[in-house]
mmCIF file with all atom_site columns, C-alpha atoms in Angstrom:
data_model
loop_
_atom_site.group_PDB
_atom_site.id
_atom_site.type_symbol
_atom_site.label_atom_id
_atom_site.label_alt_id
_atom_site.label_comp_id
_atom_site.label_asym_id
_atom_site.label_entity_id
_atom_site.label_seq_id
_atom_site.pdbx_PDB_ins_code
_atom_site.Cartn_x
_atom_site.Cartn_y
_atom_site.Cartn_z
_atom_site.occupancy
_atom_site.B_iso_or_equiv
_atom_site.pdbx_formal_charge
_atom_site.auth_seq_id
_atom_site.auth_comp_id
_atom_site.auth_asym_id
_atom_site.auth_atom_id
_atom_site.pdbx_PDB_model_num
ATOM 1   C CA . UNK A 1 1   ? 8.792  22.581  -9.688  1.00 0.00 ? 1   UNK A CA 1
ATOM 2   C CA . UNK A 1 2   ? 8.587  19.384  -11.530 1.00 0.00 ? 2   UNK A CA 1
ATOM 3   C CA . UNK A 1 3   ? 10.230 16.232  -11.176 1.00 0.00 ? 3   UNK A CA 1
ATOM 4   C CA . UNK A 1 4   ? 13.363 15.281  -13.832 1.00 0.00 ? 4   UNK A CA 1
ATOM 5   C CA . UNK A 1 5   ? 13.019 13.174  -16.896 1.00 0.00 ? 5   UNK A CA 1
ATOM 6   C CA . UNK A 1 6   ? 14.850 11.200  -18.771 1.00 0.00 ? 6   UNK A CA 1
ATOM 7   C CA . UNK A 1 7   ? 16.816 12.690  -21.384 1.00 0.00 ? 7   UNK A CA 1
ATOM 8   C CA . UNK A 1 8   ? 16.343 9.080   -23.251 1.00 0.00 ? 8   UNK A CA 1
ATOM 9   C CA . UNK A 1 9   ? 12.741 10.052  -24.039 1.00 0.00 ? 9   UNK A CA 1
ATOM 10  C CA . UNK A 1 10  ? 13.716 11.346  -27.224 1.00 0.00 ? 10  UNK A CA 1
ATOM 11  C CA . UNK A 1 11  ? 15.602 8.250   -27.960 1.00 0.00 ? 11  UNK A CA 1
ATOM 12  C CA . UNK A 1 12  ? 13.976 5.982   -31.503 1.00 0.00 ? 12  UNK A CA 1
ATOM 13  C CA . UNK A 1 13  ? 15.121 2.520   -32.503 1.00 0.00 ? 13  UNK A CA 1
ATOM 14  C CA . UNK A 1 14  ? 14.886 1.275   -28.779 1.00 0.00 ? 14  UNK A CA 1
ATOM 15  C CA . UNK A 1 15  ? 13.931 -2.118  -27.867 1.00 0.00 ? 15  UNK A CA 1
ATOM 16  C CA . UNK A 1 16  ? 10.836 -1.750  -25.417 1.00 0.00 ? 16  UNK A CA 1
ATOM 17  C CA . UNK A 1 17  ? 9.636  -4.863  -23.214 1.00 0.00 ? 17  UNK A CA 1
ATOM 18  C CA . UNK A 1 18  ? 6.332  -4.158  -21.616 1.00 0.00 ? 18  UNK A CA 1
ATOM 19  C CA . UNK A 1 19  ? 6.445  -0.542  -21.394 1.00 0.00 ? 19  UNK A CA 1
ATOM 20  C CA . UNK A 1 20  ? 10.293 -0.327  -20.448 1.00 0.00 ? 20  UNK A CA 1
ATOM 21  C CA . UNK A 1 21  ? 12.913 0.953   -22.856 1.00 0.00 ? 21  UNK A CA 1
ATOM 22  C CA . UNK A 1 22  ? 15.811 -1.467  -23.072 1.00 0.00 ? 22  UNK A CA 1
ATOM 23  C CA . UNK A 1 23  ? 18.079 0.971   -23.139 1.00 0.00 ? 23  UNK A CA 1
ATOM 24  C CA . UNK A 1 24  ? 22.283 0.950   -24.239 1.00 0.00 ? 24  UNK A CA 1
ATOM 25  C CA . UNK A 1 25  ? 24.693 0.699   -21.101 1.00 0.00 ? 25  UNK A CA 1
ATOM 26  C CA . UNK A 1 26  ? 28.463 1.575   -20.310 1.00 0.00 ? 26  UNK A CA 1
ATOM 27  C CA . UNK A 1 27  ? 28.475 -1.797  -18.697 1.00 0.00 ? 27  UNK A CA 1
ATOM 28  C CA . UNK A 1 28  ? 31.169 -4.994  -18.540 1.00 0.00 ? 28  UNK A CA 1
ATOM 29  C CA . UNK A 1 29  ? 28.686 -6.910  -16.750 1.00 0.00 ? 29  UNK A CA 1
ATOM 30  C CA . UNK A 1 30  ? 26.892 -9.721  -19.326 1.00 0.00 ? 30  UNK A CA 1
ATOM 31  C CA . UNK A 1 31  ? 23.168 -9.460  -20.573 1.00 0.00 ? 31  UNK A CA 1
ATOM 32  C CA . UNK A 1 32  ? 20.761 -8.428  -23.791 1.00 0.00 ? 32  UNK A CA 1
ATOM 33  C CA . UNK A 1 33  ? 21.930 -4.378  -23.223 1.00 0.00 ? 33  UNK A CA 1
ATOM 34  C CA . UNK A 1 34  ? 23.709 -3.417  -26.142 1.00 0.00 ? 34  UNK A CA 1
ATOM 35  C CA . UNK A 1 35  ? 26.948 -1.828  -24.449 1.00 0.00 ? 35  UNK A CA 1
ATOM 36  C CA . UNK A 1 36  ? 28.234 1.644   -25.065 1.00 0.00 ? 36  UNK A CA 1
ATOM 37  C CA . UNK A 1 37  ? 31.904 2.348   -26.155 1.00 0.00 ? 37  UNK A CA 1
ATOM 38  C CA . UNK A 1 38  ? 34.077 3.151   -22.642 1.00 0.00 ? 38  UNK A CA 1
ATOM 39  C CA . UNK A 1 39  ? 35.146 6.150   -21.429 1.00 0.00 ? 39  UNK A CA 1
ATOM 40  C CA . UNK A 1 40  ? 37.816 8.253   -22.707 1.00 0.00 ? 40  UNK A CA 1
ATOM 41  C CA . UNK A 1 41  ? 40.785 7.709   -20.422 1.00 0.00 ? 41  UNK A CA 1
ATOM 42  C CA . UNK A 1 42  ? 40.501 11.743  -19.312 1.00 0.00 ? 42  UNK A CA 1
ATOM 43  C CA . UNK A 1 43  ? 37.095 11.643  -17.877 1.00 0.00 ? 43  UNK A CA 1
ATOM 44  C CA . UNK A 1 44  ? 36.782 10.238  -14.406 1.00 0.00 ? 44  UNK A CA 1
ATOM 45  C CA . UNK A 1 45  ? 33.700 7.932   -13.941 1.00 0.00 ? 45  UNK A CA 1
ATOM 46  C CA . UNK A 1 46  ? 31.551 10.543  -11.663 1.00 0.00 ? 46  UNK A CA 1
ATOM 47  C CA . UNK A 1 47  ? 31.931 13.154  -14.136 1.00 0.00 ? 47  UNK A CA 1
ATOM 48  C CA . UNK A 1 48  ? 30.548 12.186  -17.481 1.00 0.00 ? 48  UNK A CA 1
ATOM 49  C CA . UNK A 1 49  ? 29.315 14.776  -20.005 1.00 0.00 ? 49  UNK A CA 1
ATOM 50  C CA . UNK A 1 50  ? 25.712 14.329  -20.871 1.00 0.00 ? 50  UNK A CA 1
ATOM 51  C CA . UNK A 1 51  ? 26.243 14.591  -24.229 1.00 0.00 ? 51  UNK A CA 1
ATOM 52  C CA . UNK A 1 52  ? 29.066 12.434  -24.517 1.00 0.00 ? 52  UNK A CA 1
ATOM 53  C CA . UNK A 1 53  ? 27.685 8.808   -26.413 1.00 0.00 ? 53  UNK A CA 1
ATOM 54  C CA . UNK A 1 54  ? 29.297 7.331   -23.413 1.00 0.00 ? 54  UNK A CA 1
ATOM 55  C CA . UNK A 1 55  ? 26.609 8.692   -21.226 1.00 0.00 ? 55  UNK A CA 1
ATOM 56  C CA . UNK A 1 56  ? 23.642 5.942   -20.532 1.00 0.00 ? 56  UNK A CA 1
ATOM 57  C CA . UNK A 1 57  ? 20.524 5.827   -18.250 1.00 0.00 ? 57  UNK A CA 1
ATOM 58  C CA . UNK A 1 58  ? 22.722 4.668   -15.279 1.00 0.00 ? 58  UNK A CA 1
ATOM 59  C CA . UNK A 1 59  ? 24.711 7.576   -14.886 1.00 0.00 ? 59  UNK A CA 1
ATOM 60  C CA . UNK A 1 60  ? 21.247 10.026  -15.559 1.00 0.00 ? 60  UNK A CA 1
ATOM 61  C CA . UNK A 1 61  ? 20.017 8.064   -12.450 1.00 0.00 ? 61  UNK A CA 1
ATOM 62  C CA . UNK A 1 62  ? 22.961 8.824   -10.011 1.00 0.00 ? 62  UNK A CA 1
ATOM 63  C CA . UNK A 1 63  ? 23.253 11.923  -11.216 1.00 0.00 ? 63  UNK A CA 1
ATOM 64  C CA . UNK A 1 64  ? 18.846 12.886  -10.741 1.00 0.00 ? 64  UNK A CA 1
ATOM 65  C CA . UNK A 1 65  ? 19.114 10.558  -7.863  1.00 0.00 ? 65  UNK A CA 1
ATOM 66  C CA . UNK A 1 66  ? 19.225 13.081  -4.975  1.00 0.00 ? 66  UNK A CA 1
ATOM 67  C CA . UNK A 1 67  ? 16.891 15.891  -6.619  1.00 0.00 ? 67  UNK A CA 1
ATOM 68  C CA . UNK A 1 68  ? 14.036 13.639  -7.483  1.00 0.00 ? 68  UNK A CA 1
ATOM 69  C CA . UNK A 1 69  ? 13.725 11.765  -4.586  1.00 0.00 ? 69  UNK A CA 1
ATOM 70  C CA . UNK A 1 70  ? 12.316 15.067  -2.727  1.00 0.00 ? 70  UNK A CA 1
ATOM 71  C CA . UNK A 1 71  ? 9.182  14.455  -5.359  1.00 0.00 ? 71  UNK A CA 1
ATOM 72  C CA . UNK A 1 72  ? 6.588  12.246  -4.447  1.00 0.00 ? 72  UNK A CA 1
ATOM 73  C CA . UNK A 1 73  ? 4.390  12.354  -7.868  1.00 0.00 ? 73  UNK A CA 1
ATOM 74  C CA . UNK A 1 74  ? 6.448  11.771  -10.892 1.00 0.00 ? 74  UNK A CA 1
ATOM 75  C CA . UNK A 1 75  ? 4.788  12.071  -14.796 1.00 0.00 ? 75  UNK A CA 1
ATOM 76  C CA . UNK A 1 76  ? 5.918  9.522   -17.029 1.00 0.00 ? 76  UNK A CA 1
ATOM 77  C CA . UNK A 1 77  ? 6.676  11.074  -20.026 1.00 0.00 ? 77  UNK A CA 1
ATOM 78  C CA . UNK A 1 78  ? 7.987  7.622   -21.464 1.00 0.00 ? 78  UNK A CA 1
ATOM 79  C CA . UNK A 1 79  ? 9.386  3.997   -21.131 1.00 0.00 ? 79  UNK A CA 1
ATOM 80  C CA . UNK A 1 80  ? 12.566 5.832   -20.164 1.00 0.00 ? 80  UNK A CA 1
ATOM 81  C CA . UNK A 1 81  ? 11.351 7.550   -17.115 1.00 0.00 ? 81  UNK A CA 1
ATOM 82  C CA . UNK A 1 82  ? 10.577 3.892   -16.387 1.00 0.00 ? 82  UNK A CA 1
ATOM 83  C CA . UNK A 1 83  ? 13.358 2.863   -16.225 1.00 0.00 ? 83  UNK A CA 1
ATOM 84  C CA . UNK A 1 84  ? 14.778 5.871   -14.406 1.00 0.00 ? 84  UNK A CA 1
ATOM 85  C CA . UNK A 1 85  ? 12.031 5.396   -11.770 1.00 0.00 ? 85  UNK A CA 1
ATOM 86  C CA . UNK A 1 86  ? 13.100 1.557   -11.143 1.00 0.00 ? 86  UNK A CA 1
ATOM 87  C CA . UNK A 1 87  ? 16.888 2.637   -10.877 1.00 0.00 ? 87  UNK A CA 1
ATOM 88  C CA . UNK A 1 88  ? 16.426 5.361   -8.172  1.00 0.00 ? 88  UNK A CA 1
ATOM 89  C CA . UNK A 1 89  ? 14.367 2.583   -6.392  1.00 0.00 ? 89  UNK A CA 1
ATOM 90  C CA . UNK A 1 90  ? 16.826 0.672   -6.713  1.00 0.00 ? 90  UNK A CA 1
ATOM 91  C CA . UNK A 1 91  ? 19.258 3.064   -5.576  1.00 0.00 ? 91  UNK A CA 1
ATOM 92  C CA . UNK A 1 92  ? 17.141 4.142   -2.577  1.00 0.00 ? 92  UNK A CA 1
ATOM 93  C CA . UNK A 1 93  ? 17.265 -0.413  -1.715  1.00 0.00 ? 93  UNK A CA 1
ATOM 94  C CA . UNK A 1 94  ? 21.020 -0.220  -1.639  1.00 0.00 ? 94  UNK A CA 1
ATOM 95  C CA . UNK A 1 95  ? 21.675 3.139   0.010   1.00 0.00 ? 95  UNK A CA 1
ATOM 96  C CA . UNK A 1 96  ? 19.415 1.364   3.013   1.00 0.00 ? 96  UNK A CA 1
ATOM 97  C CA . UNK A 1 97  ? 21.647 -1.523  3.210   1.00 0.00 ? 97  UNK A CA 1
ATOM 98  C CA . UNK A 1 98  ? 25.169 0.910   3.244   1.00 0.00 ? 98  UNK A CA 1
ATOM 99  C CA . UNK A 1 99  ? 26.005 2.207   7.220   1.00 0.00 ? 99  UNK A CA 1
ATOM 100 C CA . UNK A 1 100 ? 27.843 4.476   8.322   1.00 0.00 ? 100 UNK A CA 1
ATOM 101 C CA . UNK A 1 101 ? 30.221 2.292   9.544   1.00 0.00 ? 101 UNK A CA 1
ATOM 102 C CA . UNK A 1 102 ? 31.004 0.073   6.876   1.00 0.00 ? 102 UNK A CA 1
ATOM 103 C CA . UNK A 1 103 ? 33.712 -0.224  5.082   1.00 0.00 ? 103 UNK A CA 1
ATOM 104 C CA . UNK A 1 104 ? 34.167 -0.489  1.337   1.00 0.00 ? 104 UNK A CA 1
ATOM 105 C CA . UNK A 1 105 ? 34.131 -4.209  1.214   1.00 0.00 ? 105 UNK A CA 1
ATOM 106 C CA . UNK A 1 106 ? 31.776 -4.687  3.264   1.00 0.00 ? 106 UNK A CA 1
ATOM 107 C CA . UNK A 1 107 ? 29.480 -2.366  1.562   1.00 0.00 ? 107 UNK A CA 1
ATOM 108 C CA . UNK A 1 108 ? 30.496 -3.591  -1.847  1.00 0.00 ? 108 UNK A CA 1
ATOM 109 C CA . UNK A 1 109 ? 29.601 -7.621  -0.601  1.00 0.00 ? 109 UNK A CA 1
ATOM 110 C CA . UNK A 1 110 ? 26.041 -6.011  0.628   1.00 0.00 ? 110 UNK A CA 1
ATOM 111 C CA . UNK A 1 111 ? 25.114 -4.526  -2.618  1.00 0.00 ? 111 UNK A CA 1
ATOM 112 C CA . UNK A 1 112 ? 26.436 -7.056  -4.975  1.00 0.00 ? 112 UNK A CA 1
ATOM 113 C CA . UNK A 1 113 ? 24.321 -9.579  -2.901  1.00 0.00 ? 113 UNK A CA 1
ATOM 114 C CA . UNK A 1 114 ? 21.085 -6.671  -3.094  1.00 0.00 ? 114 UNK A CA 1
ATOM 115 C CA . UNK A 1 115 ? 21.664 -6.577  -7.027  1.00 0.00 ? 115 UNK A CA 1
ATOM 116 C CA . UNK A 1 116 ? 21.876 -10.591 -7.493  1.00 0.00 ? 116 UNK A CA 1
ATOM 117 C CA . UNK A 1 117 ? 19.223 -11.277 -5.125  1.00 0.00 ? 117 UNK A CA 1
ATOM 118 C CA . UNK A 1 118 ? 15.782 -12.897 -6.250  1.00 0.00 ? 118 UNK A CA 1
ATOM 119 C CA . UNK A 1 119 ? 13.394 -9.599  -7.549  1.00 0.00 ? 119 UNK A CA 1
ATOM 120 C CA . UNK A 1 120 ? 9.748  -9.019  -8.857  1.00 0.00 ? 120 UNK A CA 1
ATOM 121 C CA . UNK A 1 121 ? 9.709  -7.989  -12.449 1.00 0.00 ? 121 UNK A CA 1
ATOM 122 C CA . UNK A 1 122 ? 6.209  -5.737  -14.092 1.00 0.00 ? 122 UNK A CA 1
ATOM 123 C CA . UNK A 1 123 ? 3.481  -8.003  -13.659 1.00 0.00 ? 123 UNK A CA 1
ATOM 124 C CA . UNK A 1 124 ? 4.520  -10.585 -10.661 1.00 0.00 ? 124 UNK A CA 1
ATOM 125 C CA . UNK A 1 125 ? 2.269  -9.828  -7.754  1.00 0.00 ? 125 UNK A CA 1
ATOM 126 C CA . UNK A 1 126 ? 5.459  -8.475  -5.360  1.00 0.00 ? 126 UNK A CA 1
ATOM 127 C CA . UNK A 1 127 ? 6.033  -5.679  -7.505  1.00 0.00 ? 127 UNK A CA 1
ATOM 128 C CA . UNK A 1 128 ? 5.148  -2.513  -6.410  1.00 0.00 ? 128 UNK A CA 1
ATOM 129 C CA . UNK A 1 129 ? 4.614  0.065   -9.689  1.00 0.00 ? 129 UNK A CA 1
ATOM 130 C CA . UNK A 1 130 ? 2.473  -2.523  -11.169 1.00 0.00 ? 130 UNK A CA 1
ATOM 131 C CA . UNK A 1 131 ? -0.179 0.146   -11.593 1.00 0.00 ? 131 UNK A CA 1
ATOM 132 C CA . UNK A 1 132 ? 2.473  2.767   -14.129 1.00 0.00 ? 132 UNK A CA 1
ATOM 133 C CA . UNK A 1 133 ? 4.537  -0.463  -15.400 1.00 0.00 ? 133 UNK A CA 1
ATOM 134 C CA . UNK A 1 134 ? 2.953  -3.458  -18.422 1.00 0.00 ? 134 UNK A CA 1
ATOM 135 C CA . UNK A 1 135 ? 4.096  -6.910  -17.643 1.00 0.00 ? 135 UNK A CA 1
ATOM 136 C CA . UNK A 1 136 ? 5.708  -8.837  -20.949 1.00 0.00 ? 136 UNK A CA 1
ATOM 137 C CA . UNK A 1 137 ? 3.560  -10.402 -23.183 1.00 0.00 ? 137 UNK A CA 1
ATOM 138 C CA . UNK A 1 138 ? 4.851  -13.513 -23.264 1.00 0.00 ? 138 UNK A CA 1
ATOM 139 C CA . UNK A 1 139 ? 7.829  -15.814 -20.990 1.00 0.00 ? 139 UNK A CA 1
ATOM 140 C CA . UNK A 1 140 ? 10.927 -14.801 -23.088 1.00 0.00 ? 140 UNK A CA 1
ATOM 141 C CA . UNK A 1 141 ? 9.986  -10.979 -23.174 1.00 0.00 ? 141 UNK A CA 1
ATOM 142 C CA . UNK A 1 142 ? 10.006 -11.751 -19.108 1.00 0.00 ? 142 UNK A CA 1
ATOM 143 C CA . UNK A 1 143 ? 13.321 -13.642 -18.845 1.00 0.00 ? 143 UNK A CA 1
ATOM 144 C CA . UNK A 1 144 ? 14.849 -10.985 -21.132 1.00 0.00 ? 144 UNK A CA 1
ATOM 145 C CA . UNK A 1 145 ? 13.445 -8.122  -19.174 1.00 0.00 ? 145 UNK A CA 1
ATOM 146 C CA . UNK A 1 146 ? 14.646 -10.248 -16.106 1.00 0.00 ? 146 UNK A CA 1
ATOM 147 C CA . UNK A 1 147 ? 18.815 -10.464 -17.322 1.00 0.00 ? 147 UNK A CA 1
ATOM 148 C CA . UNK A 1 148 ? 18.128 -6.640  -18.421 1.00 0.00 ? 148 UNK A CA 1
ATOM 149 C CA . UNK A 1 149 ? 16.932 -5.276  -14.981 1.00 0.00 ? 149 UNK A CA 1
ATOM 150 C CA . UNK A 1 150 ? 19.739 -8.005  -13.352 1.00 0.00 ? 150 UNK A CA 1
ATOM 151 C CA . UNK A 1 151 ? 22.482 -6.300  -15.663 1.00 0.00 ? 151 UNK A CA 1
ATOM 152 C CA . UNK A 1 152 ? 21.053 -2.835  -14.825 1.00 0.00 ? 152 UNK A CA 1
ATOM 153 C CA . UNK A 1 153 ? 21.401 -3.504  -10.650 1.00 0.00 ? 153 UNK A CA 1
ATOM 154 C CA . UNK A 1 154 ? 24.628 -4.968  -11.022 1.00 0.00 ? 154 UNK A CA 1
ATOM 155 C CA . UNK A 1 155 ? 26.327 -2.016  -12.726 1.00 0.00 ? 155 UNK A CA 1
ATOM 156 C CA . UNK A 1 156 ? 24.028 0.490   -10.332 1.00 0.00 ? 156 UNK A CA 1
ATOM 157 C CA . UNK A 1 157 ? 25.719 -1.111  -7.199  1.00 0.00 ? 157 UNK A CA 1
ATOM 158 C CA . UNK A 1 158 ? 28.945 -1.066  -8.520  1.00 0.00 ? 158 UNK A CA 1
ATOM 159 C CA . UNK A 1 159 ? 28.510 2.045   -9.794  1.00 0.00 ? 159 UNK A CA 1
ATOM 160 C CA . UNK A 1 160 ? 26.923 3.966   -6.763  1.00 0.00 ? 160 UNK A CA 1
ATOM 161 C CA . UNK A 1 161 ? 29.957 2.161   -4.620  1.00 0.00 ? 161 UNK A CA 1
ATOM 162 C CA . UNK A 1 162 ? 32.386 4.633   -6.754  1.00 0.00 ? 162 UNK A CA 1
ATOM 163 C CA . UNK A 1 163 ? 30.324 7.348   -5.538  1.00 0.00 ? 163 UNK A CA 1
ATOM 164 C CA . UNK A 1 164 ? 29.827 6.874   -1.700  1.00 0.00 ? 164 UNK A CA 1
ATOM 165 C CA . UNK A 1 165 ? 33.486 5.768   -1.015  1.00 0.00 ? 165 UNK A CA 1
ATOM 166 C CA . UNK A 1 166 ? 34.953 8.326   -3.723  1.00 0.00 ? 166 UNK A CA 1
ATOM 167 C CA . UNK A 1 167 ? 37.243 9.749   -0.387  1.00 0.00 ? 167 UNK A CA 1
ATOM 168 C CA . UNK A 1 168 ? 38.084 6.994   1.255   1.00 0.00 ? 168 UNK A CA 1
ATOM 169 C CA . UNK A 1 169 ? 37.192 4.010   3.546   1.00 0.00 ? 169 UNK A CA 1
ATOM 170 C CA . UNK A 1 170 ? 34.068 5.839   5.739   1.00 0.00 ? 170 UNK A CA 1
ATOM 171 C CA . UNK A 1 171 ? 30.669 6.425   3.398   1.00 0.00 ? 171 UNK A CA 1
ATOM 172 C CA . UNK A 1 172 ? 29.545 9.765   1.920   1.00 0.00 ? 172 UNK A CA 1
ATOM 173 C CA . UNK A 1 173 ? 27.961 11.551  4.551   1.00 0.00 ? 173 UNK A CA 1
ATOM 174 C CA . UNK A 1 174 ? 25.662 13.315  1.331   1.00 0.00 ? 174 UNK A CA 1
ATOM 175 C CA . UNK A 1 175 ? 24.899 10.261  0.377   1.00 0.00 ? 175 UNK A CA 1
ATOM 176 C CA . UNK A 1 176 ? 23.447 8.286   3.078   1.00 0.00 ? 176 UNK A CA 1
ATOM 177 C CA . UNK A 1 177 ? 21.598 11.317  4.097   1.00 0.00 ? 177 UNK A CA 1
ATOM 178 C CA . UNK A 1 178 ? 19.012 9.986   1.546   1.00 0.00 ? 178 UNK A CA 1
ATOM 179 C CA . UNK A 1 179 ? 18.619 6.650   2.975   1.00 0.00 ? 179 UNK A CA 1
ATOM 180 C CA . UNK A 1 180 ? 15.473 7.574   4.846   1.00 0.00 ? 180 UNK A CA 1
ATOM 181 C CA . UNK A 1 181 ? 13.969 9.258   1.507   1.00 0.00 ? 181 UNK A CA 1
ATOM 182 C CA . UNK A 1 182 ? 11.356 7.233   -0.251  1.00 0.00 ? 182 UNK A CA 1
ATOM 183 C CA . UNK A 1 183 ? 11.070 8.291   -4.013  1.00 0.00 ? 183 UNK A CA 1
ATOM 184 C CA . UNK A 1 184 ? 7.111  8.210   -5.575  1.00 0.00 ? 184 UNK A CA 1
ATOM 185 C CA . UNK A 1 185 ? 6.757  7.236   -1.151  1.00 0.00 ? 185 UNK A CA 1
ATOM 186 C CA . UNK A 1 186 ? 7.850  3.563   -2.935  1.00 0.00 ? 186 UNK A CA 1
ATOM 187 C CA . UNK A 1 187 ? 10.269 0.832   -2.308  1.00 0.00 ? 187 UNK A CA 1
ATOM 188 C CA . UNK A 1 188 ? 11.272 -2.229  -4.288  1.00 0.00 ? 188 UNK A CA 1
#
């Protein structure tokens, strides 16, 4: 059974730095993404329609999240399953940094600090998909990719926070079942 792609693939007119799609986002948090219109007021934040134009890459990664990280090869059909692949790293990163017995403000202070910490972009020496991923070609294409891929964590964490404490104070139990689970056997 193969792996799931992105369902951006098909997606023209997209910016593209290095080999990465610079995709729209439902997002309040600032940087170069181009944001999406907000959710109708009916639909509920965990449940968005994929074919709703309020749907964007970060909800396609929480929602492939837990069935691709059982697949260790992943084809890249396209710079969306790029991006795809650095968001369920990311994921995996802050799922490792949630316990069991945090609460939700503790867990929200620990992934806020994991998305606005210091990280290696395609092409620094630290980063570790430098083999599938192009650096920039030049220091603004890196500095944009840089505020895009900040943006993108940001919105993850706060986004995968609504998920694991969707009943309460304690952690999802489904969730941070996957925080041994490497995806690609890779970790930012």
């Amino acid at each position: 059974m193969p792996a799931y792609h992105s369902i951006f693939l098909q997606d023209q007119d997209v910016r593209i730095i290095g080999n990465i799609a610079l995709l729209p986002l439902r997002t309040r948090t600032r940087g170069p993404a181009y944001a999406l219109p907000p959710l109708p007021a009916s639909t509920a934040a965990i449940d968005v329609d994929p074919d709703s134009e309020s749907y964007d890459p970060l909800d396609e990664v929480l929602s492939l999240f837990r069935a691709n990280t059982f697949f260790r090869n992943f084809e890249i059909k396209g710079p969306a399953d790029r991006l795809l692949i650095y968001g369920i790293l990311f994921v995996s990163e802050c799922l490792g940094k949630v316990r069991s017995t945090m609460g939700s403000r503790e867990a929200e202070k620990a992934l806020l600090n994991a998305a606005l910490d210091q990280f290696s972009i395609p092409g620094d020496a630290s980063f570790p998909l430098n083999q599938a991923f192009e650096a920039p070609k030049d220091r603004q294409d890196a500095e944009t990719l840089r505020q895009y891929l900040s943006q993108v964590r940001q919105e993850l964490a706060v986004r995968l926070l609504q998920r694991i404490y969707m009943g309460g104070e304690t952690p999802s139990k489904w969730w941070l079942s996957f925080t041994k689970r490497k995806f690609m056997g890779k970790s930012l």
